[in-house]
Coordinates of C-alpha atoms in Angstrom, one line a residue:
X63 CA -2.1 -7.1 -18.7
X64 CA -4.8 -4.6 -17.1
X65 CA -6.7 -6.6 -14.6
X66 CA -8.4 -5.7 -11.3
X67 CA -8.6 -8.6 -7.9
X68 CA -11.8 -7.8 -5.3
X69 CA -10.5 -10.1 -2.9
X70 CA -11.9 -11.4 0.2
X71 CA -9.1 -13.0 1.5
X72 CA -11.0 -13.7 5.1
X73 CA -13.7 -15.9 3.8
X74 CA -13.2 -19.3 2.4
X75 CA -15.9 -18.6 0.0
X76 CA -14.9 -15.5 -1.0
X77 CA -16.2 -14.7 -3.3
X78 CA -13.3 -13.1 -4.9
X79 CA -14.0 -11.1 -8.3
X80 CA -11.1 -11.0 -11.1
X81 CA -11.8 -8.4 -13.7
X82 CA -9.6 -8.8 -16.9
X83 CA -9.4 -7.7 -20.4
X84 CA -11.4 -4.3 -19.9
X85 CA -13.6 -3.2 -23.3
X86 CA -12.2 0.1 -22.7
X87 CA -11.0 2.4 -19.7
X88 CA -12.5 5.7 -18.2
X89 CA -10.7 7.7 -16.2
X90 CA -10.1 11.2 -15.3
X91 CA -6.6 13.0 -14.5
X92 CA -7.6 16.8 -14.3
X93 CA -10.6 18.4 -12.9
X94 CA -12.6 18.9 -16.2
X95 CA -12.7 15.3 -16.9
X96 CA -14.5 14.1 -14.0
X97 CA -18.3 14.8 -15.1
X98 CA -17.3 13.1 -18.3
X99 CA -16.4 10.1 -16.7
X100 CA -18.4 9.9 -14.2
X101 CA -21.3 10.2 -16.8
X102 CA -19.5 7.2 -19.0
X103 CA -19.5 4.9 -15.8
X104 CA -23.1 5.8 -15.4
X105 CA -24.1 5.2 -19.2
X106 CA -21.6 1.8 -19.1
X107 CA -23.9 0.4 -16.0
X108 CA -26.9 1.7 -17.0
X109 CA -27.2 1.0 -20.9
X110 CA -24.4 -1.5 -22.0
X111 CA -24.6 -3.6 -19.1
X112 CA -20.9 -3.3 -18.3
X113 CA -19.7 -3.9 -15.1
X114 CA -16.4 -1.4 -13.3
X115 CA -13.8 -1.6 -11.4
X116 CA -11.2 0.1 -9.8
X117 CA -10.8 2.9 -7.9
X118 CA -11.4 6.8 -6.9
X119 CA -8.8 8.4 -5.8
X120 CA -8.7 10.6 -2.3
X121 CA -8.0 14.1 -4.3
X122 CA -11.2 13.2 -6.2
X123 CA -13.2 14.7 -3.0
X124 CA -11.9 18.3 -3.5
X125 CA -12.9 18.3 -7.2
X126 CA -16.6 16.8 -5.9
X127 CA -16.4 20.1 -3.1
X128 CA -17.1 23.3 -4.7
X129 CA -15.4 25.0 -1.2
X130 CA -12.7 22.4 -1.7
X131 CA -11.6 22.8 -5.4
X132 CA -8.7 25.5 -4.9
X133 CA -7.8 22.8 -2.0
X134 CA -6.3 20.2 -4.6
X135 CA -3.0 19.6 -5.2
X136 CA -1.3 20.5 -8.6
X137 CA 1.5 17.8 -8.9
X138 CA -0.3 14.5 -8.9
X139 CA 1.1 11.1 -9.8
X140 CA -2.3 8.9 -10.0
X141 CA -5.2 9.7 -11.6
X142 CA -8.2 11.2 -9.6
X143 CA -10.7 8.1 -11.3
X144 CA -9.6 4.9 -12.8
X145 CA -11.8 2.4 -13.8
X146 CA -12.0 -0.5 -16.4
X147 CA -15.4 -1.3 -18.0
X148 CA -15.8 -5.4 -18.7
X149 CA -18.3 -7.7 -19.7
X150 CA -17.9 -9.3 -15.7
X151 CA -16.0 -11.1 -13.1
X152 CA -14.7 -14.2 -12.9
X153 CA -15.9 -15.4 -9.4
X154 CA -13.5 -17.2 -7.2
X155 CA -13.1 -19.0 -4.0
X156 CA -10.1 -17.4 -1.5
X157 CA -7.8 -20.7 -2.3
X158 CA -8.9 -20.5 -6.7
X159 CA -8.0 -16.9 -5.9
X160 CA -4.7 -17.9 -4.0
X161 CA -3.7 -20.3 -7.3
X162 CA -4.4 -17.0 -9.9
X163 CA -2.2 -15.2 -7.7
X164 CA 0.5 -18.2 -7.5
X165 CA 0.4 -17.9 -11.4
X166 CA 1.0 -14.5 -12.2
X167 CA 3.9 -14.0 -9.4
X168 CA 7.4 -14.0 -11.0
X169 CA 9.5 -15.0 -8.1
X170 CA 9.4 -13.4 -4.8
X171 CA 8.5 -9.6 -3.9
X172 CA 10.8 -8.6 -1.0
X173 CA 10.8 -5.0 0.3
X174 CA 13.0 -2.6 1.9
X175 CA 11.8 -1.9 5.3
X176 CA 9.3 1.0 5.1
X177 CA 10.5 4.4 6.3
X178 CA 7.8 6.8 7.1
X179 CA 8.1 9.9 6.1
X180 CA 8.0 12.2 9.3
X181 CA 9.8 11.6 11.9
X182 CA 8.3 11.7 15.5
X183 CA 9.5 15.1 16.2
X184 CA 8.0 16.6 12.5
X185 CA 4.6 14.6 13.1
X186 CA 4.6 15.6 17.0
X187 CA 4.2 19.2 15.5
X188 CA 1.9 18.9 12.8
X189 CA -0.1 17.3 15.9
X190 CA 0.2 20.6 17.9
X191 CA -1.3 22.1 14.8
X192 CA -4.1 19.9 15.1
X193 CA -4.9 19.9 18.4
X194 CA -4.7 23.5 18.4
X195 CA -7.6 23.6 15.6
X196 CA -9.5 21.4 18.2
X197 CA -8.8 23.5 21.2
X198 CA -10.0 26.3 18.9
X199 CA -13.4 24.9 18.0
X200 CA -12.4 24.6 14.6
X201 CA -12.5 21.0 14.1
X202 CA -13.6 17.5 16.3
X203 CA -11.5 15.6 14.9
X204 CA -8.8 14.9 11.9
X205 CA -7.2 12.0 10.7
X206 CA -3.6 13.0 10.2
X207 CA -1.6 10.9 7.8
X208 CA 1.8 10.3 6.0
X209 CA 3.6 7.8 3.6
X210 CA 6.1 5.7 4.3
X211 CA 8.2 4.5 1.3
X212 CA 9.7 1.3 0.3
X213 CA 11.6 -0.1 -3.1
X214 CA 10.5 -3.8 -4.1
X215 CA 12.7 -6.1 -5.2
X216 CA 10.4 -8.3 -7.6
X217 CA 7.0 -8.9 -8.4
X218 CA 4.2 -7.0 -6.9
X219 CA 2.1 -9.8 -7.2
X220 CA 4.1 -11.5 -5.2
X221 CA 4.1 -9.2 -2.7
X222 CA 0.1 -8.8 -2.9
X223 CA -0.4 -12.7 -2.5
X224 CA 2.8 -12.2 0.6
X225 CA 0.9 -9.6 2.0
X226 CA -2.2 -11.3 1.9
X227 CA -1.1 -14.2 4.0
X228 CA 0.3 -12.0 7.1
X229 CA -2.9 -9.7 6.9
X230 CA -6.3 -11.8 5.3
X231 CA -9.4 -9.0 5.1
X232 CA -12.3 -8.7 3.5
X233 CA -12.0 -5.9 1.4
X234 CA -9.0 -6.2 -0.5
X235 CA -7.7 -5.6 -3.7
X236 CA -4.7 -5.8 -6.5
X237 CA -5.0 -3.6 -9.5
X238 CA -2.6 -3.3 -12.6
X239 CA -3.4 -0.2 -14.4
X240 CA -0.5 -0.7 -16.8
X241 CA 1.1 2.7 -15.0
X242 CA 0.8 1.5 -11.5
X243 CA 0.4 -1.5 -9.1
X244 CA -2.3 -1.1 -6.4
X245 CA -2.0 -3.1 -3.1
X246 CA -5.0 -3.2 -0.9
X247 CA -5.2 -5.4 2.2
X248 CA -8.1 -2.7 3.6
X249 CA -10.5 -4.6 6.6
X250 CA -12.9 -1.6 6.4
X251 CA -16.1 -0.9 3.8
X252 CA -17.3 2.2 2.6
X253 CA -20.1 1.6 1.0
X254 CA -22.1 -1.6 -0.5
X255 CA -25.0 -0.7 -2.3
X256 CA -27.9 -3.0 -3.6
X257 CA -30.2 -1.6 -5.4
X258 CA -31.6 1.5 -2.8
X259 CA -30.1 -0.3 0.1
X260 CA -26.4 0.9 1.4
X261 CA -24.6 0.2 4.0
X262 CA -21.5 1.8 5.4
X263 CA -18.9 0.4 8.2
X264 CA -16.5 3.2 9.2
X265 CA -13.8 1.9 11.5
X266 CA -12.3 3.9 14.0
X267 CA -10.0 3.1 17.4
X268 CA -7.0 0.7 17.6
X269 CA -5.5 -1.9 20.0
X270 CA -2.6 -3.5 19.7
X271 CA -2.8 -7.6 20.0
X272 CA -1.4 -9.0 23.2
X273 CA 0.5 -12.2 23.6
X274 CA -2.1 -15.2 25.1
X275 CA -5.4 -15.8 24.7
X276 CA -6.2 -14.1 27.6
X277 CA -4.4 -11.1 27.2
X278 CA -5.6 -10.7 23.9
X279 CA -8.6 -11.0 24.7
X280 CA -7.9 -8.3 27.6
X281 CA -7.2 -6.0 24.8
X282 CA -10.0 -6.4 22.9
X283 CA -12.3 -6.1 25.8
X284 CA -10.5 -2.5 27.1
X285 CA -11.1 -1.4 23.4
X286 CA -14.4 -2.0 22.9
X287 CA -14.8 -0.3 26.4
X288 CA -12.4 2.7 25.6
X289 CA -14.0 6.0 26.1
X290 CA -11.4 8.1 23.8
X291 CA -12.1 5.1 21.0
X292 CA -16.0 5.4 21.6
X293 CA -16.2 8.9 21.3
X294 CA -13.6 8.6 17.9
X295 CA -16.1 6.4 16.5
X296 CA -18.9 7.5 17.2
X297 CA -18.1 11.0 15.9
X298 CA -17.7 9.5 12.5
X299 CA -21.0 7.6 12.8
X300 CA -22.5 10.8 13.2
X301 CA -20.5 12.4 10.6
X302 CA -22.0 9.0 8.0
X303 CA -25.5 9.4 9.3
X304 CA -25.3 12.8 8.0
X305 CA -23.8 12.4 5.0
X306 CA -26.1 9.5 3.9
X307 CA -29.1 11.8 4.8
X308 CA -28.5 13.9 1.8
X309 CA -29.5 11.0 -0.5
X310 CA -31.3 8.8 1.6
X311 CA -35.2 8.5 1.9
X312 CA -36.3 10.5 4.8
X313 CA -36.8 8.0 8.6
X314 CA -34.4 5.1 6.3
X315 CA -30.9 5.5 7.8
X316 CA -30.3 4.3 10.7
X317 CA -27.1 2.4 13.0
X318 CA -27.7 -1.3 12.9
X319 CA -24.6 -2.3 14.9
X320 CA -22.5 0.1 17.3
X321 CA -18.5 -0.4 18.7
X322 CA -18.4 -3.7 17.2
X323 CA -14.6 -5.1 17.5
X324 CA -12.8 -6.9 14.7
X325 CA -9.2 -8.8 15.1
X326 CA -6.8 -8.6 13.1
X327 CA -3.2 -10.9 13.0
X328 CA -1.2 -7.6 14.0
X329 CA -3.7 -5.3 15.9
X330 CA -7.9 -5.4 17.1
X331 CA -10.1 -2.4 15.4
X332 CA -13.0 -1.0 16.1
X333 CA -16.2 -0.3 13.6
X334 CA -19.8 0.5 13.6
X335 CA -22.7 0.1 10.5
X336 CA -25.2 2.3 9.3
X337 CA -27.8 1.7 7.1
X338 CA -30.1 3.5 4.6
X339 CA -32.1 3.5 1.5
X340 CA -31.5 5.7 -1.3
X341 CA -34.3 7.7 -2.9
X342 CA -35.2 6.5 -6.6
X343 CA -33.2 9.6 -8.1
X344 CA -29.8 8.9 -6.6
X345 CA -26.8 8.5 -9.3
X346 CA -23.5 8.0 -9.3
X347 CA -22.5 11.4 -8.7
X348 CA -24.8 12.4 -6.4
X349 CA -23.5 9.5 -4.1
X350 CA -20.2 10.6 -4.6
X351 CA -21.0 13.8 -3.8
X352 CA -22.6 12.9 -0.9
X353 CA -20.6 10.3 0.7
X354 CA -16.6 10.9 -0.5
X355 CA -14.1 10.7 0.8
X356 CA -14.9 8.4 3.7
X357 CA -15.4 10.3 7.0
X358 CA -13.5 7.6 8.8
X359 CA -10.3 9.2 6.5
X360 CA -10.8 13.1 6.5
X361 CA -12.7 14.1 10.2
X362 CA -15.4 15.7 11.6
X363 CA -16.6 18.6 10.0
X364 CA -15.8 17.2 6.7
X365 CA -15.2 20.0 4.5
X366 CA -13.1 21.5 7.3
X367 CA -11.0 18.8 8.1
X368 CA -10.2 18.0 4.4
X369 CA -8.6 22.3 4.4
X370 CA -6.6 21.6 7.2
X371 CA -5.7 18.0 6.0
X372 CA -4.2 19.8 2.8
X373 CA -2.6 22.9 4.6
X374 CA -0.7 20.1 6.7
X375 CA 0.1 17.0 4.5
X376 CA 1.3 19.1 1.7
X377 CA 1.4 16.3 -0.6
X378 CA -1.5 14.3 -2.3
X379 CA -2.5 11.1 -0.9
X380 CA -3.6 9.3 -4.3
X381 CA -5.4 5.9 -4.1
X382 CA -4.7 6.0 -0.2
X383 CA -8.2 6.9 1.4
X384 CA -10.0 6.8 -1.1
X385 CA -11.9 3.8 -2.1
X386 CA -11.5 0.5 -4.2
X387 CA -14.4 -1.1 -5.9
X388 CA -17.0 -2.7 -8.2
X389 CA -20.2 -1.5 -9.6
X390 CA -22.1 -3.5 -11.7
X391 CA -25.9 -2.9 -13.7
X392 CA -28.9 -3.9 -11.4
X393 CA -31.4 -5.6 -14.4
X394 CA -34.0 -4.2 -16.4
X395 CA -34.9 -0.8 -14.5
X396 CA -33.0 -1.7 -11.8
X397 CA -30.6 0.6 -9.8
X398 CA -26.5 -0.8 -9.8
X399 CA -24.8 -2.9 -7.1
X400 CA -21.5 -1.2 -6.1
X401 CA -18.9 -2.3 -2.8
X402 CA -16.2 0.1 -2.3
X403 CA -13.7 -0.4 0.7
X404 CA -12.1 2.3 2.3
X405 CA -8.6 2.5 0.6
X406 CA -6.2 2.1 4.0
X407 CA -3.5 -0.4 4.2
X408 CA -3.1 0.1 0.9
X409 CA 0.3 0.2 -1.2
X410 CA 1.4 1.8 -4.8
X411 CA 3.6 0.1 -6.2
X412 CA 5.7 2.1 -9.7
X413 CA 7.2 -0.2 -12.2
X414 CA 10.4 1.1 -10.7
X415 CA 10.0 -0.7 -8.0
X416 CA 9.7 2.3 -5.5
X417 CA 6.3 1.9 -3.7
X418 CA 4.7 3.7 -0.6
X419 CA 2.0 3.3 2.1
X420 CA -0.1 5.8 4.0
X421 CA -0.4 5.5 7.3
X422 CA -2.6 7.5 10.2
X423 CA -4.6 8.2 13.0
X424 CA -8.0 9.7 14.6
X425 CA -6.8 12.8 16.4
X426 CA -9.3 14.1 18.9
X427 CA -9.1 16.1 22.1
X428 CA -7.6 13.8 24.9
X429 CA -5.0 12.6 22.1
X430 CA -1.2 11.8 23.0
X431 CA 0.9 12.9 19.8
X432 CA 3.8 9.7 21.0
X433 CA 0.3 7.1 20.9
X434 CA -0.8 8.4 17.7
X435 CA 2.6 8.2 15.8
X436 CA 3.0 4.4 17.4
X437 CA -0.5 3.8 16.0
X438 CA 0.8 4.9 12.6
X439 CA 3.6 2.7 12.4
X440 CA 1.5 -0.3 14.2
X441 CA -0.5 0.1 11.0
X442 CA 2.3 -0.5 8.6
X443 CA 3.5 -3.8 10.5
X444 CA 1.5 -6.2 8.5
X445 CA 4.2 -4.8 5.3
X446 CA 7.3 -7.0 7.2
X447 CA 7.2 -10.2 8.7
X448 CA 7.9 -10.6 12.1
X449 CA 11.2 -12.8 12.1
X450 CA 11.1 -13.2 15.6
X451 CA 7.6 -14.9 15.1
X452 CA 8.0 -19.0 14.1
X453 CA 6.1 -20.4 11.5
X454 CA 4.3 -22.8 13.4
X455 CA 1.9 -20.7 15.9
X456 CA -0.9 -22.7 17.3
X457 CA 0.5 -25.4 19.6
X458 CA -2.2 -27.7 21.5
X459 CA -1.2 -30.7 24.2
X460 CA -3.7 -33.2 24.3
X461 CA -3.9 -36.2 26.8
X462 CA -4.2 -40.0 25.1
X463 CA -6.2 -42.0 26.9
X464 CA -5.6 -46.0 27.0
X465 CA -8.7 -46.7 25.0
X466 CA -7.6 -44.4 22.0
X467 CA -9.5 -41.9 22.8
X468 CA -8.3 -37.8 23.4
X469 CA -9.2 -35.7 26.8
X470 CA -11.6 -33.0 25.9
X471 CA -10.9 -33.5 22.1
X472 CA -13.9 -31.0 20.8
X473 CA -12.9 -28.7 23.1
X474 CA -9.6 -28.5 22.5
X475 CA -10.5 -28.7 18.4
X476 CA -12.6 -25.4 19.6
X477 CA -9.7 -23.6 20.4
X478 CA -7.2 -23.9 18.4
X479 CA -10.5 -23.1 15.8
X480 CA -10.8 -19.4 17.9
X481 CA -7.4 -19.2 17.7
X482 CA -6.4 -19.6 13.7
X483 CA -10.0 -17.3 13.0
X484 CA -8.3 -14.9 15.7
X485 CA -5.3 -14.3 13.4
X486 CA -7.1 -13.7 10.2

C-alpha cells in the first residue's frame, strides 16, 4: 500500500506525518513531464485543498537548468518527481509513530554489509580531478559522491524502524511508491516554508564521536572551531543566500544562526540557517528553480559543480540529494506550507531486495583525498550496528547515603540526561 512517513524521530512530540491512501499520484519520469506536474502539484495545493508528499529527485535539477539539461543522465531507475496528493496526514507522536512502524514490519530487515562502490584508489583519482578543477579556478568546491550497495534480507520497514533506532533525526522519512522503498534517516533541512517565510539549514563539516564525555566533547569543540569546516560551510551559506535572493523580497534574507554543531550517535555535524521572505509571486517552480538541488549536495558555483558532478559520477544519483517532503494549502488566499530535508543518509530499497546508499563529501582546497573517503564510509556507519558496542550504554555509580537519600542525585540525573540526548 502507497503510503509516505515524515518522521521526526528526535523529538518526542514529533510530530510525525503519515500520508496514506493518495487520491491520485503525480509524477514525472522524462523531461517533458515536469511542467505538467509541477503545475498539478500547484493546482492540487492551491484549488483542491490537497496536501503532497514525497519526493524530487537529484536529476530533477538539470531538467530545472536550461545550461544543465544535456547534463542528465539517460538510463534512470527513479522517477525525476514523485508525489502523492491526499486529503492530510495523520499526525503522530515519535513512540505512536514507532507502534505504526512495529505494525507494518514483517519480521526483521537484515542487510549485507554495504560495499561502496569505489574503492580508495578509484575515488583518490576522481579527487585529483577535483582538486585539479579547484586549483584551476574552475570551482570552490564539490561534493563528490558514490553508492554503496547492499541486498536486504526482509522487510524494509523493518529496516526503516532498525535504522531509526541507531540514527534518530529530524528529518526523516519512509516512502512506498509501489516500485520502490525509500529510507531516509537525513538530520539536515532544505527548506521549510510558511507562508512567505523560508528557512534553510545546509550542513556542512564532519567529526567523528570520541569515546568519553570529555573527548566527545573535545571533538565537537575542534569542529566547531575547524578552519577547513568553517570555510566548507560557510561557502555554501553564501552559495543559499544567493540562491534565495532570486525569490526573496529585497533586505529579507539574512543568516540567523552560524557554525552551529549538531551530534549525532555515530559522528557530530556542522550547520548554519538562513532566513528569508518570499515575494507574493513566488510558486512552486520558481522555488525550485531557485533553490534545487541543495547547495550543501552539488558545490559552489552551482551550475558548475553540478557539470563536473556528472562528468565524474557517471551514474544518476536518484532520490539521494535531492529532497523529501510535504507541502500542504496555506487557507483562503494563503500561500502553501512545505518542509523538505535534504535527501542524505538516505536508502532505496527494490522489491528485490537489492538496495543502495550514497555517500560523500565537501571537497575544497586544503582537502586530504584518504579523510574524505573515511568521511564517506563514516557516513554509512549508522547502516550496521556496532557489535562491538553493548546494549546497555549509559552506566552511572551513585553513592547511598544512611538516611536513604543519593549523593548529588539531580546532578547525576543531569548527566546521564546530556548523555542519552547526546546519542540521538
Amino acid at each position: 500500500m502507497t503510503f509516505v512517513l515524515i518522521d521526526n524521530a528526535l523529538d518526542d512530540d514529533g510530530p510525525c506525518a503519515l500520508f496514506e491512501a493518495p487520491r491520485a499520484i503525480v509524477r514525472a519520469d522524462d523531461p517533458g513531464e515536469v511542467a505538467g506536474a509541477l503545475a498539478r502539484l500547484g493546482e492540487a495545493l492551491s484549488r483542491e485543498g490537497a496536501h503532497a508528499a514525497g519526493f524530487f529527485s537529484y536529476e530533477l535539477g538539470y531538467v530545472l537548468e536550461p545550461r544543465l539539461a544535456p547534463f542528465l543522465p539517460s538510463r534512470r531507475r527513479v522517477p525525476l518527481l514523485w508525489f502523492g496528493l491526499f486529503n492530510g496526514p495523520r499526525l503522530m507522536t515519535r513512540s505512536a509513530a514507532d507502534d505504526w512502524l512495529a505494525a507494518r514490519a514483517r519480521g526483521k530487515g537484515r542487510i549485507t554489509p554495504p560495499r561502496p562502490s569505489l574503492s580508495r584508489r578509484a575515488h583518490g583519482r576522481r579527487f585529483a580531478a577535483v582538486m585539479e578543477r579547484i586549483r584551476a579556478g574552475d570551482i570552490y568546491q564539490l561534493n563528490l559522491t558514490f553508492p554503496a550497495r547492499f541486498t536486504l534480507e526482509g522487510c524494509p520497514v523493518a529496516l526503516y524502524r532498525a535504522l531509526r533506532a541507531r540514527q534518530r533525526t529530524a528529518f526523516g522519512a519512509l516512502i512506498d511508491t509501489g516500485e520502490l522503498h525509500a529510507l531516509s534517516l537525513s538530520p539536515e533541512l532544505f527548506l521549510a516554508r510558511d507562508g512567505p517565510r523560508i528557512e534553510t539549514r545546509p550542513m556542512k563539516g564532519t567529526a567523528r564521536r570520541a569515546p568519553g564525555p570529555d573527548a566527545d566533547e573535545a571533538a565537537r569543540q575542534a569542529l566547531a572551531r575547524d578552519p577547513k569546516c568553517r570555510a566548507e560551510n560557510l561557502m555554501i551559506v553564501d552559495l543559499m543566500r544567493n540562491d534565495l535572493a532570486r525569490v526573496a523580497q529585497t533586505g529579507s534574507v539574512r543568516v540567523r544562526a552560524l557554525f552551529s554543531v549538531e551530534t549525532y550517535p555515530t559522528l557530530h555535524q556542522m550547520t548554519s540557517t538562513i532566513e528569508a521572505r518570499l515575494r507574493p509571486d513566488v510558486g512552486l517552480e520558481d522555488m525550485l528553480r531557485a533553490l534545487f538541488p541543495p547547495g550543501s549536495v552539488t558545490g559552489a558555483p552551482k551550475i558548475r559543480a553540478m557539470e563536473l558532478i556528472r562528468a565524474l559520477e557517471g551514474a544518476p544519483r536518484g532520490v539521494y540529494t535531492g529532497a523529501i517532503g510535504w507541502m500542504a494549502p496555506g487557507g483562503e488566499g494563503a500561500q502553501p506550507r512545505a518542509r523538505f530535508n535534504v535527501a542524505i543518509r538516505t536508502a532505496i530499497v527494490w522489491p528485490d531486495g537489492s538496495g543502495e546508499i550514497g555517500i560523500g563529501s565537501g571537497v575544497v582546497a586544503d582537502s586530504d583525498a584518504r579523510a574524505e573517503y573515511e568521511e564517506c564510509l563514516l557516513k554509512m556507519r549508522f547502516m550496521t550496528p556496532d557489535r562491538n558496542k553493548p546494549d546497555i550504554q549509559l552506566i552511572e555509580t551513585l553513592r547511598l547515603e544512611p538516611d536513604g537519600r543519593y549523593v548529588l542525585l539531580e546532578r547525576h540525573l543531569a548527566r546521564l540526561a546530556a548523555s542519552a540526548a547526546s546519542k540521538g
